Amino acid sequence: MAADEEPQTTAKSAEDRKAASALASLDADESAGSHNVDHDAASKAMKTLGGAAPKAAAAAASSKNVKVDPADVALLVDELELPKPKATELLKSHEGDAVKAMRAYVNA
């Protein structure tokens, strides 16, 4: 065992095990002499491990108290061809403003 390696810890959930496996495969690729990193795999592993948890938690906390007009949900479903839950989530994340939600969706 090298001095710079951390001791193995047991993963608490299936997502943690998947992320640990993804990170381990990145480490295995690096030790083989390849320095090309799959950035998508690395970012996915970091998100799974909680790299983006504060942002997601803040968005979830702020969106819970927003009331959404059913007419706005129907507008987003019809115009953007989104499912109702996704349209509702998009509206909540933009404070119930249909125009802001549509602009954000189109620009994303």
PDB file of C-alpha atoms in Angstrom:
ATOM      1  CA  MET A   1       0.000   0.000   0.000  1.00  0.00           C
ATOM      2  CA  ALA A   2       1.450   3.379  -0.979  1.00  0.00           C
ATOM      3  CA  ALA A   3       1.760   6.147   1.579  1.00  0.00           C
ATOM      4  CA  ASP A   4      -0.516   8.534  -0.340  1.00  0.00           C
ATOM      5  CA  GLU A   5      -3.470   6.127  -0.559  1.00  0.00           C
ATOM      6  CA  GLU A   6      -6.345   6.385   1.882  1.00  0.00           C
ATOM      7  CA  PRO A   7      -7.600   3.286   3.695  1.00  0.00           C
ATOM      8  CA  GLN A   8     -10.693   1.690   2.182  1.00  0.00           C
ATOM      9  CA  THR A   9     -13.989   2.513   3.896  1.00  0.00           C
ATOM     10  CA  THR A  10     -17.222   0.627   3.417  1.00  0.00           C
ATOM     11  CA  ALA A  11     -19.815   2.391   1.288  1.00  0.00           C
ATOM     12  CA  LYS A  12     -23.110   3.072   3.007  1.00  0.00           C
ATOM     13  CA  SER A  13     -25.415   2.955  -0.009  1.00  0.00           C
ATOM     14  CA  ALA A  14     -25.573   1.602  -3.518  1.00  0.00           C
ATOM     15  CA  GLU A  15     -24.917   5.079  -4.927  1.00  0.00           C
ATOM     16  CA  ASP A  16     -21.792   5.400  -2.767  1.00  0.00           C
ATOM     17  CA  ARG A  17     -20.561   2.018  -3.971  1.00  0.00           C
ATOM     18  CA  LYS A  18     -21.143   3.036  -7.605  1.00  0.00           C
ATOM     19  CA  ALA A  19     -19.277   6.296  -7.106  1.00  0.00           C
ATOM     20  CA  ALA A  20     -16.423   4.542  -5.341  1.00  0.00           C
ATOM     21  CA  SER A  21     -16.236   2.046  -8.187  1.00  0.00           C
ATOM     22  CA  ALA A  22     -16.146   4.867 -10.749  1.00  0.00           C
ATOM     23  CA  LEU A  23     -13.371   6.633  -8.854  1.00  0.00           C
ATOM     24  CA  ALA A  24     -11.451   3.398  -8.476  1.00  0.00           C
ATOM     25  CA  SER A  25     -11.662   2.793 -12.211  1.00  0.00           C
ATOM     26  CA  LEU A  26     -10.303   6.306 -12.792  1.00  0.00           C
ATOM     27  CA  ASP A  27      -7.408   5.507 -10.445  1.00  0.00           C
ATOM     28  CA  ALA A  28      -6.780   2.186 -12.208  1.00  0.00           C
ATOM     29  CA  ASP A  29      -6.636   3.934 -15.581  1.00  0.00           C
ATOM     30  CA  GLU A  30      -4.153   6.476 -14.211  1.00  0.00           C
ATOM     31  CA  SER A  31      -1.850   3.814 -12.797  1.00  0.00           C
ATOM     32  CA  ALA A  32      -1.717   2.138 -16.221  1.00  0.00           C
ATOM     33  CA  GLY A  33       0.063   5.204 -17.571  1.00  0.00           C
ATOM     34  CA  SER A  34      -2.878   6.904 -19.226  1.00  0.00           C
ATOM     35  CA  HIS A  35      -3.368  10.515 -18.221  1.00  0.00           C
ATOM     36  CA  ASN A  36      -6.550  11.015 -20.227  1.00  0.00           C
ATOM     37  CA  VAL A  37      -9.431  11.587 -17.841  1.00  0.00           C
ATOM     38  CA  ASP A  38     -13.036  11.018 -18.755  1.00  0.00           C
ATOM     39  CA  HIS A  39     -14.379  14.310 -17.427  1.00  0.00           C
ATOM     40  CA  ASP A  40     -17.996  13.174 -17.646  1.00  0.00           C
ATOM     41  CA  ALA A  41     -17.284  10.123 -15.506  1.00  0.00           C
ATOM     42  CA  ALA A  42     -15.314  12.197 -13.011  1.00  0.00           C
ATOM     43  CA  SER A  43     -18.020  14.850 -12.670  1.00  0.00           C
ATOM     44  CA  LYS A  44     -20.726  12.193 -12.357  1.00  0.00           C
ATOM     45  CA  ALA A  45     -18.754  10.450  -9.626  1.00  0.00           C
ATOM     46  CA  MET A  46     -18.209  13.719  -7.770  1.00  0.00           C
ATOM     47  CA  LYS A  47     -21.911  14.598  -7.970  1.00  0.00           C
ATOM     48  CA  THR A  48     -22.817  11.159  -6.675  1.00  0.00           C
ATOM     49  CA  LEU A  49     -20.394  11.524  -3.796  1.00  0.00           C
ATOM     50  CA  GLY A  50     -21.898  14.848  -2.836  1.00  0.00           C
ATOM     51  CA  GLY A  51     -19.795  17.374  -4.697  1.00  0.00           C
ATOM     52  CA  ALA A  52     -22.961  19.178  -5.788  1.00  0.00           C
ATOM     53  CA  ALA A  53     -25.058  18.429  -2.695  1.00  0.00           C
ATOM     54  CA  PRO A  54     -25.063  21.945  -1.185  1.00  0.00           C
ATOM     55  CA  LYS A  55     -26.363  23.456  -4.436  1.00  0.00           C
ATOM     56  CA  ALA A  56     -29.036  20.784  -4.834  1.00  0.00           C
ATOM     57  CA  ALA A  57     -30.067  21.049  -1.181  1.00  0.00           C
ATOM     58  CA  ALA A  58     -30.359  24.825  -1.455  1.00  0.00           C
ATOM     59  CA  ALA A  59     -32.467  24.541  -4.615  1.00  0.00           C
ATOM     60  CA  ALA A  60     -34.715  21.940  -3.018  1.00  0.00           C
ATOM     61  CA  ALA A  61     -35.153  24.007   0.147  1.00  0.00           C
ATOM     62  CA  SER A  62     -36.027  27.186  -1.740  1.00  0.00           C
ATOM     63  CA  SER A  63     -38.439  25.464  -4.141  1.00  0.00           C
ATOM     64  CA  LYS A  64     -40.609  23.884  -1.448  1.00  0.00           C
ATOM     65  CA  ASN A  65     -42.331  27.114  -0.415  1.00  0.00           C
ATOM     66  CA  VAL A  66     -43.213  28.338  -3.914  1.00  0.00           C
ATOM     67  CA  LYS A  67     -46.840  28.098  -5.006  1.00  0.00           C
ATOM     68  CA  VAL A  68     -47.235  27.298  -8.679  1.00  0.00           C
ATOM     69  CA  ASP A  69     -50.244  28.263 -10.769  1.00  0.00           C
ATOM     70  CA  PRO A  70     -51.713  25.222 -12.560  1.00  0.00           C
ATOM     71  CA  ALA A  71     -52.199  27.354 -15.679  1.00  0.00           C
ATOM     72  CA  ASP A  72     -48.447  28.049 -15.751  1.00  0.00           C
ATOM     73  CA  VAL A  73     -47.724  24.335 -15.424  1.00  0.00           C
ATOM     74  CA  ALA A  74     -50.082  23.628 -18.326  1.00  0.00           C
ATOM     75  CA  LEU A  75     -48.392  26.353 -20.378  1.00  0.00           C
ATOM     76  CA  LEU A  76     -44.939  24.795 -19.877  1.00  0.00           C
ATOM     77  CA  VAL A  77     -46.279  21.302 -20.573  1.00  0.00           C
ATOM     78  CA  ASP A  78     -47.863  22.469 -23.836  1.00  0.00           C
ATOM     79  CA  GLU A  79     -45.175  24.834 -25.099  1.00  0.00           C
ATOM     80  CA  LEU A  80     -41.986  23.082 -23.945  1.00  0.00           C
ATOM     81  CA  GLU A  81     -43.398  19.541 -24.132  1.00  0.00           C
ATOM     82  CA  LEU A  82     -42.304  18.763 -20.585  1.00  0.00           C
ATOM     83  CA  PRO A  83     -43.910  16.278 -18.210  1.00  0.00           C
ATOM     84  CA  LYS A  84     -45.952  17.912 -15.433  1.00  0.00           C
ATOM     85  CA  PRO A  85     -43.469  17.116 -12.611  1.00  0.00           C
ATOM     86  CA  LYS A  86     -40.568  18.608 -14.587  1.00  0.00           C
ATOM     87  CA  ALA A  87     -42.617  21.708 -15.479  1.00  0.00           C
ATOM     88  CA  THR A  88     -43.611  22.150 -11.837  1.00  0.00           C
ATOM     89  CA  GLU A  89     -39.996  21.766 -10.693  1.00  0.00           C
ATOM     90  CA  LEU A  90     -38.840  24.282 -13.307  1.00  0.00           C
ATOM     91  CA  LEU A  91     -41.456  26.795 -12.179  1.00  0.00           C
ATOM     92  CA  LYS A  92     -40.610  26.323  -8.509  1.00  0.00           C
ATOM     93  CA  SER A  93     -36.927  26.852  -9.200  1.00  0.00           C
ATOM     94  CA  HIS A  94     -37.818  30.169 -10.890  1.00  0.00           C
ATOM     95  CA  GLU A  95     -40.147  31.425  -8.146  1.00  0.00           C
ATOM     96  CA  GLY A  96     -43.299  30.524 -10.068  1.00  0.00           C
ATOM     97  CA  ASP A  97     -42.482  32.914 -12.924  1.00  0.00           C
ATOM     98  CA  ALA A  98     -43.407  31.199 -16.199  1.00  0.00           C
ATOM     99  CA  VAL A  99     -41.426  33.642 -18.351  1.00  0.00           C
ATOM    100  CA  LYS A 100     -38.215  33.162 -16.328  1.00  0.00           C
ATOM    101  CA  ALA A 101     -38.718  29.396 -16.348  1.00  0.00           C
ATOM    102  CA  MET A 102     -39.202  29.270 -20.109  1.00  0.00           C
ATOM    103  CA  ARG A 103     -36.194  31.504 -20.759  1.00  0.00           C
ATOM    104  CA  ALA A 104     -34.017  29.365 -18.506  1.00  0.00           C
ATOM    105  CA  TYR A 105     -35.171  26.169 -20.210  1.00  0.00           C
ATOM    106  CA  VAL A 106     -34.575  27.536 -23.709  1.00  0.00           C
ATOM    107  CA  ASN A 107     -31.150  28.978 -22.802  1.00  0.00           C
ATOM    108  CA  ALA A 108     -29.967  25.850 -20.990  1.00  0.00           C
TER     109      ALA A 108
END
